[in-house]
mmCIF file with all atom_site columns, C-alpha atoms in Angstrom:
data_model
loop_
_atom_site.group_PDB
_atom_site.id
_atom_site.type_symbol
_atom_site.label_atom_id
_atom_site.label_alt_id
_atom_site.label_comp_id
_atom_site.label_asym_id
_atom_site.label_entity_id
_atom_site.label_seq_id
_atom_site.pdbx_PDB_ins_code
_atom_site.Cartn_x
_atom_site.Cartn_y
_atom_site.Cartn_z
_atom_site.occupancy
_atom_site.B_iso_or_equiv
_atom_site.pdbx_formal_charge
_atom_site.auth_seq_id
_atom_site.auth_comp_id
_atom_site.auth_asym_id
_atom_site.auth_atom_id
_atom_site.pdbx_PDB_model_num
ATOM 1   C CA . MET T 1 1   ? 21.957  14.898  18.692  1.00 51.00 ? 1   MET T CA 1
ATOM 2   C CA . SER T 1 2   ? 21.946  11.749  16.581  1.00 61.00 ? 2   SER T CA 1
ATOM 3   C CA . LEU T 1 3   ? 20.909  11.924  12.939  1.00 85.00 ? 3   LEU T CA 1
ATOM 4   C CA . VAL T 1 4   ? 20.095  8.206   12.819  1.00 88.00 ? 4   VAL T CA 1
ATOM 5   C CA . LYS T 1 5   ? 16.576  7.293   13.957  1.00 86.00 ? 5   LYS T CA 1
ATOM 6   C CA . VAL T 1 6   ? 15.454  3.755   14.798  1.00 84.00 ? 6   VAL T CA 1
ATOM 7   C CA . VAL T 1 7   ? 11.714  3.118   14.641  1.00 84.00 ? 7   VAL T CA 1
ATOM 8   C CA . LYS T 1 8   ? 10.538  -0.009  16.451  1.00 80.00 ? 8   LYS T CA 1
ATOM 9   C CA . PRO T 1 9   ? 7.205   -1.687  15.745  1.00 77.00 ? 9   PRO T CA 1
ATOM 10  C CA . GLU T 1 10  ? 4.705   -0.878  18.485  1.00 76.00 ? 10  GLU T CA 1
ATOM 11  C CA . GLY T 1 11  ? 1.588   -2.777  17.440  1.00 72.00 ? 11  GLY T CA 1
ATOM 12  C CA . GLU T 1 12  ? -0.602  -2.211  14.432  1.00 72.00 ? 12  GLU T CA 1
ATOM 13  C CA . ARG T 1 13  ? -3.103  0.429   13.451  1.00 69.00 ? 13  ARG T CA 1
ATOM 14  C CA . GLU T 1 14  ? -5.673  0.552   10.683  1.00 71.00 ? 14  GLU T CA 1
ATOM 15  C CA . VAL T 1 15  ? -4.658  2.971   7.963   1.00 69.00 ? 15  VAL T CA 1
ATOM 16  C CA . ARG T 1 16  ? -7.071  4.984   5.864   1.00 62.00 ? 16  ARG T CA 1
ATOM 17  C CA . ARG T 1 17  ? -6.992  2.647   2.881   1.00 67.00 ? 17  ARG T CA 1
ATOM 18  C CA . GLY T 1 18  ? -8.089  -0.401  4.875   1.00 65.00 ? 18  GLY T CA 1
ATOM 19  C CA . VAL T 1 19  ? -4.897  -2.310  5.687   1.00 77.00 ? 19  VAL T CA 1
ATOM 20  C CA . LEU T 1 20  ? -2.962  -2.610  8.945   1.00 75.00 ? 20  LEU T CA 1
ATOM 21  C CA . GLY T 1 21  ? 0.199   -0.563  9.410   1.00 74.00 ? 21  GLY T CA 1
ATOM 22  C CA . GLY T 1 22  ? 3.115   -1.200  11.706  1.00 75.00 ? 22  GLY T CA 1
ATOM 23  C CA . ALA T 1 23  ? 6.382   0.707   11.942  1.00 83.00 ? 23  ALA T CA 1
ATOM 24  C CA . GLU T 1 24  ? 7.155   3.428   9.417   1.00 86.00 ? 24  GLU T CA 1
ATOM 25  C CA . ILE T 1 25  ? 9.885   5.850   8.514   1.00 89.00 ? 25  ILE T CA 1
ATOM 26  C CA . SER T 1 26  ? 8.197   9.153   7.665   1.00 88.00 ? 26  SER T CA 1
ATOM 27  C CA . GLN T 1 27  ? 8.301   12.857  8.319   1.00 90.00 ? 27  GLN T CA 1
ATOM 28  C CA . ALA T 1 28  ? 6.266   12.300  11.486  1.00 87.00 ? 28  ALA T CA 1
ATOM 29  C CA . THR T 1 29  ? 8.354   9.453   12.940  1.00 87.00 ? 29  THR T CA 1
ATOM 30  C CA . ALA T 1 30  ? 11.886  10.231  11.797  1.00 89.00 ? 30  ALA T CA 1
ATOM 31  C CA . GLY T 1 31  ? 11.923  13.722  10.313  1.00 89.00 ? 31  GLY T CA 1
ATOM 32  C CA . ALA T 1 32  ? 12.289  12.288  6.791   1.00 91.00 ? 32  ALA T CA 1
ATOM 33  C CA . ARG T 1 33  ? 12.173  14.842  3.999   1.00 91.00 ? 33  ARG T CA 1
ATOM 34  C CA . ASN T 1 34  ? 12.070  12.762  0.805   1.00 93.00 ? 34  ASN T CA 1
ATOM 35  C CA . ILE T 1 35  ? 11.184  9.183   1.680   1.00 93.00 ? 35  ILE T CA 1
ATOM 36  C CA . TYR T 1 36  ? 8.482   7.081   3.291   1.00 92.00 ? 36  TYR T CA 1
ATOM 37  C CA . MET T 1 37  ? 8.840   3.397   4.186   1.00 93.00 ? 37  MET T CA 1
ATOM 38  C CA . GLY T 1 38  ? 6.347   1.281   6.064   1.00 91.00 ? 38  GLY T CA 1
ATOM 39  C CA . VAL T 1 39  ? 5.442   -2.291  6.893   1.00 91.00 ? 39  VAL T CA 1
ATOM 40  C CA . PHE T 1 40  ? 1.821   -3.278  6.261   1.00 89.00 ? 40  PHE T CA 1
ATOM 41  C CA . ARG T 1 41  ? -0.351  -6.341  6.729   1.00 90.00 ? 41  ARG T CA 1
ATOM 42  C CA . VAL T 1 42  ? -3.508  -7.474  4.957   1.00 92.00 ? 42  VAL T CA 1
ATOM 43  C CA . PRO T 1 43  ? -5.414  -9.909  7.218   1.00 92.00 ? 43  PRO T CA 1
ATOM 44  C CA . ALA T 1 44  ? -6.527  -13.291 5.875   1.00 94.00 ? 44  ALA T CA 1
ATOM 45  C CA . GLY T 1 45  ? -9.379  -12.871 3.386   1.00 93.00 ? 45  GLY T CA 1
ATOM 46  C CA . ALA T 1 46  ? -9.281  -9.052  3.629   1.00 92.00 ? 46  ALA T CA 1
ATOM 47  C CA . GLN T 1 47  ? -9.055  -6.406  0.911   1.00 91.00 ? 47  GLN T CA 1
ATOM 48  C CA . SER T 1 48  ? -7.963  -2.780  0.910   1.00 89.00 ? 48  SER T CA 1
ATOM 49  C CA . ARG T 1 49  ? -10.271 -0.007  -0.201  1.00 88.00 ? 49  ARG T CA 1
ATOM 50  C CA . PRO T 1 50  ? -9.682  1.281   -3.737  1.00 91.00 ? 50  PRO T CA 1
ATOM 51  C CA . HIS T 1 51  ? -7.130  4.098   -3.498  1.00 90.00 ? 51  HIS T CA 1
ATOM 52  C CA . TYR T 1 52  ? -4.209  5.835   -5.134  1.00 92.00 ? 52  TYR T CA 1
ATOM 53  C CA . HIS T 1 53  ? -1.227  7.822   -3.942  1.00 89.00 ? 53  HIS T CA 1
ATOM 54  C CA . GLU T 1 54  ? -1.466  11.412  -5.138  1.00 88.00 ? 54  GLU T CA 1
ATOM 55  C CA . GLY T 1 55  ? 2.027   12.727  -5.549  1.00 87.00 ? 55  GLY T CA 1
ATOM 56  C CA . CYS T 1 56  ? 4.484   9.868   -5.260  1.00 93.00 ? 56  CYS T CA 1
ATOM 57  C CA . GLU T 1 57  ? 5.764   6.675   -6.782  1.00 94.00 ? 57  GLU T CA 1
ATOM 58  C CA . SER T 1 58  ? 5.564   3.495   -4.706  1.00 94.00 ? 58  SER T CA 1
ATOM 59  C CA . ALA T 1 59  ? 7.784   0.425   -4.646  1.00 96.00 ? 59  ALA T CA 1
ATOM 60  C CA . VAL T 1 60  ? 6.432   -2.634  -2.843  1.00 95.00 ? 60  VAL T CA 1
ATOM 61  C CA . TYR T 1 61  ? 8.259   -5.764  -1.639  1.00 97.00 ? 61  TYR T CA 1
ATOM 62  C CA . ILE T 1 62  ? 6.146   -8.771  -0.639  1.00 97.00 ? 62  ILE T CA 1
ATOM 63  C CA . LEU T 1 63  ? 7.392   -10.355 2.592   1.00 97.00 ? 63  LEU T CA 1
ATOM 64  C CA . SER T 1 64  ? 4.826   -13.131 3.102   1.00 96.00 ? 64  SER T CA 1
ATOM 65  C CA . GLY T 1 65  ? 1.515   -14.403 1.814   1.00 97.00 ? 65  GLY T CA 1
ATOM 66  C CA . SER T 1 66  ? -0.121  -13.920 -1.581  1.00 96.00 ? 66  SER T CA 1
ATOM 67  C CA . LEU T 1 67  ? -1.757  -10.714 -2.732  1.00 96.00 ? 67  LEU T CA 1
ATOM 68  C CA . GLU T 1 68  ? -3.894  -10.041 -5.744  1.00 96.00 ? 68  GLU T CA 1
ATOM 69  C CA . VAL T 1 69  ? -3.497  -6.475  -6.997  1.00 95.00 ? 69  VAL T CA 1
ATOM 70  C CA . ARG T 1 70  ? -6.116  -4.917  -9.257  1.00 95.00 ? 70  ARG T CA 1
ATOM 71  C CA . TRP T 1 71  ? -5.503  -1.545  -10.893 1.00 94.00 ? 71  TRP T CA 1
ATOM 72  C CA . GLY T 1 72  ? -6.822  0.793   -13.541 1.00 92.00 ? 72  GLY T CA 1
ATOM 73  C CA . ASP T 1 73  ? -9.810  3.127   -13.837 1.00 85.00 ? 73  ASP T CA 1
ATOM 74  C CA . ALA T 1 74  ? -12.215 0.198   -13.439 1.00 88.00 ? 74  ALA T CA 1
ATOM 75  C CA . LEU T 1 75  ? -9.741  -2.089  -11.633 1.00 92.00 ? 75  LEU T CA 1
ATOM 76  C CA . GLU T 1 76  ? -9.616  -4.077  -14.870 1.00 93.00 ? 76  GLU T CA 1
ATOM 77  C CA . HIS T 1 77  ? -5.950  -5.200  -14.624 1.00 96.00 ? 77  HIS T CA 1
ATOM 78  C CA . VAL T 1 78  ? -4.865  -7.938  -12.220 1.00 96.00 ? 78  VAL T CA 1
ATOM 79  C CA . VAL T 1 79  ? -1.628  -9.568  -11.049 1.00 97.00 ? 79  VAL T CA 1
ATOM 80  C CA . ARG T 1 80  ? -0.813  -12.057 -8.292  1.00 97.00 ? 80  ARG T CA 1
ATOM 81  C CA . LEU T 1 81  ? 2.132   -11.273 -6.000  1.00 97.00 ? 81  LEU T CA 1
ATOM 82  C CA . GLU T 1 82  ? 4.115   -13.832 -4.003  1.00 97.00 ? 82  GLU T CA 1
ATOM 83  C CA . PRO T 1 83  ? 6.909   -13.471 -1.413  1.00 97.00 ? 83  PRO T CA 1
ATOM 84  C CA . ARG T 1 84  ? 10.031  -11.740 -2.772  1.00 98.00 ? 84  ARG T CA 1
ATOM 85  C CA . ASP T 1 85  ? 8.113   -10.079 -5.642  1.00 98.00 ? 85  ASP T CA 1
ATOM 86  C CA . LEU T 1 86  ? 8.695   -6.376  -6.226  1.00 97.00 ? 86  LEU T CA 1
ATOM 87  C CA . VAL T 1 87  ? 6.067   -4.131  -7.802  1.00 96.00 ? 87  VAL T CA 1
ATOM 88  C CA . TYR T 1 88  ? 6.122   -0.503  -8.958  1.00 96.00 ? 88  TYR T CA 1
ATOM 89  C CA . VAL T 1 89  ? 3.007   1.706   -8.696  1.00 95.00 ? 89  VAL T CA 1
ATOM 90  C CA . PRO T 1 90  ? 3.060   5.118   -10.407 1.00 95.00 ? 90  PRO T CA 1
ATOM 91  C CA . PRO T 1 91  ? 1.369   8.187   -8.891  1.00 93.00 ? 91  PRO T CA 1
ATOM 92  C CA . ARG T 1 92  ? -2.440  8.359   -9.184  1.00 93.00 ? 92  ARG T CA 1
ATOM 93  C CA . GLU T 1 93  ? -2.832  4.691   -10.238 1.00 94.00 ? 93  GLU T CA 1
ATOM 94  C CA . THR T 1 94  ? -6.010  3.414   -8.568  1.00 94.00 ? 94  THR T CA 1
ATOM 95  C CA . HIS T 1 95  ? -5.438  -0.011  -7.032  1.00 93.00 ? 95  HIS T CA 1
ATOM 96  C CA . VAL T 1 96  ? -6.779  -2.583  -4.565  1.00 93.00 ? 96  VAL T CA 1
ATOM 97  C CA . LEU T 1 97  ? -4.879  -5.256  -2.623  1.00 93.00 ? 97  LEU T CA 1
ATOM 98  C CA . ALA T 1 98  ? -6.656  -8.516  -1.752  1.00 94.00 ? 98  ALA T CA 1
ATOM 99  C CA . ASN T 1 99  ? -5.259  -11.295 0.419   1.00 95.00 ? 99  ASN T CA 1
ATOM 100 C CA . LEU T 1 100 ? -5.894  -14.591 -1.416  1.00 92.00 ? 100 LEU T CA 1
ATOM 101 C CA . SER T 1 101 ? -5.633  -16.748 1.718   1.00 95.00 ? 101 SER T CA 1
ATOM 102 C CA . ASP T 1 102 ? -8.517  -17.394 4.107   1.00 95.00 ? 102 ASP T CA 1
ATOM 103 C CA . THR T 1 103 ? -6.087  -18.398 6.867   1.00 96.00 ? 103 THR T CA 1
ATOM 104 C CA . GLU T 1 104 ? -2.765  -16.502 6.550   1.00 96.00 ? 104 GLU T CA 1
ATOM 105 C CA . PRO T 1 105 ? -2.066  -12.749 6.570   1.00 94.00 ? 105 PRO T CA 1
ATOM 106 C CA . ALA T 1 106 ? 0.026   -11.150 3.822   1.00 95.00 ? 106 ALA T CA 1
ATOM 107 C CA . GLU T 1 107 ? 2.760   -8.680  4.751   1.00 94.00 ? 107 GLU T CA 1
ATOM 108 C CA . TYR T 1 108 ? 4.672   -6.196  2.613   1.00 94.00 ? 108 TYR T CA 1
ATOM 109 C CA . VAL T 1 109 ? 7.054   -3.243  2.758   1.00 95.00 ? 109 VAL T CA 1
ATOM 110 C CA . VAL T 1 110 ? 6.367   -0.083  0.765   1.00 94.00 ? 110 VAL T CA 1
ATOM 111 C CA . ALA T 1 111 ? 8.746   2.765   -0.040  1.00 95.00 ? 111 ALA T CA 1
ATOM 112 C CA . ARG T 1 112 ? 7.650   6.092   -1.548  1.00 93.00 ? 112 ARG T CA 1
ATOM 113 C CA . ASP T 1 113 ? 9.374   9.264   -2.661  1.00 93.00 ? 113 ASP T CA 1
ATOM 114 C CA . SER T 1 114 ? 7.302   11.328  -0.246  1.00 89.00 ? 114 SER T CA 1
ATOM 115 C CA . PRO T 1 115 ? 7.876   11.833  3.488   1.00 88.00 ? 115 PRO T CA 1
ATOM 116 C CA . HIS T 1 116 ? 4.256   11.117  4.449   1.00 79.00 ? 116 HIS T CA 1
ATOM 117 C CA . GLU T 1 117 ? 1.316   8.869   3.683   1.00 71.00 ? 117 GLU T CA 1
ATOM 118 C CA . ASP T 1 118 ? -0.749  10.378  0.878   1.00 74.00 ? 118 ASP T CA 1
ATOM 119 C CA . SER T 1 119 ? -3.413  7.755   0.209   1.00 79.00 ? 119 SER T CA 1
ATOM 120 C CA . VAL T 1 120 ? -6.612  8.958   -1.483  1.00 84.00 ? 120 VAL T CA 1
ATOM 121 C CA . GLU T 1 121 ? -9.675  6.690   -1.398  1.00 82.00 ? 121 GLU T CA 1
ATOM 122 C CA . VAL T 1 122 ? -11.537 6.239   -4.685  1.00 84.00 ? 122 VAL T CA 1
ATOM 123 C CA . PRO T 1 123 ? -15.269 5.873   -3.928  1.00 76.00 ? 123 PRO T CA 1
ATOM 124 C CA . TRP T 1 124 ? -16.305 5.248   -7.550  1.00 71.00 ? 124 TRP T CA 1
ATOM 125 C CA . ALA T 1 125 ? -14.252 2.023   -7.608  1.00 61.00 ? 125 ALA T CA 1
ATOM 126 C CA . VAL T 1 126 ? -15.834 0.508   -4.471  1.00 52.00 ? 126 VAL T CA 1
ATOM 127 C CA . GLY T 1 127 ? -17.856 -1.896  -6.598  1.00 49.00 ? 127 GLY T CA 1
ATOM 128 C CA . GLY T 1 128 ? -14.631 -3.555  -7.722  1.00 47.00 ? 128 GLY T CA 1
ATOM 129 C CA . PRO T 1 129 ? -13.871 -4.679  -11.253 1.00 43.00 ? 129 PRO T CA 1
ATOM 130 C CA . GLY T 1 130 ? -16.179 -3.066  -13.765 1.00 41.00 ? 130 GLY T CA 1
ATOM 131 C CA . ALA T 1 131 ? -17.234 -0.195  -11.481 1.00 40.00 ? 131 ALA T CA 1
ATOM 132 C CA . GLN T 1 132 ? -17.708 3.026   -13.392 1.00 39.00 ? 132 GLN T CA 1
ATOM 133 C CA . ARG T 1 133 ? -17.039 6.633   -12.508 1.00 35.00 ? 133 ARG T CA 1
ATOM 134 C CA . PRO T 1 134 ? -20.180 8.720   -11.894 1.00 32.00 ? 134 PRO T CA 1
#
């Protein structure tokens, strides 16, 4: 039995936080125990739902397009990401990804120190910047 596992992209699926996912290395797909890596796409003009990742750190590499990332309790911080940018997101940091283009998708790779997707939606932040917790 081979210990190396190749995961080929087989179309896209919508993931819980509102972006499109492609291939991933995870516990479910490769038997991973300590790592998750996936390729995601944010369609032109689209935005993810406010969310955080409960028990893991995330490292993101922008492949194509431009993304605006907002984070913080009221999504009060903002940064623009371009291809080849790397970004670190600590556990439990609420954030939103928005594609700045009306015509081109944005694509990125994410790696986490967890073998599965652990996204938690944050309903109080749905209003975007300035939204308050109940």
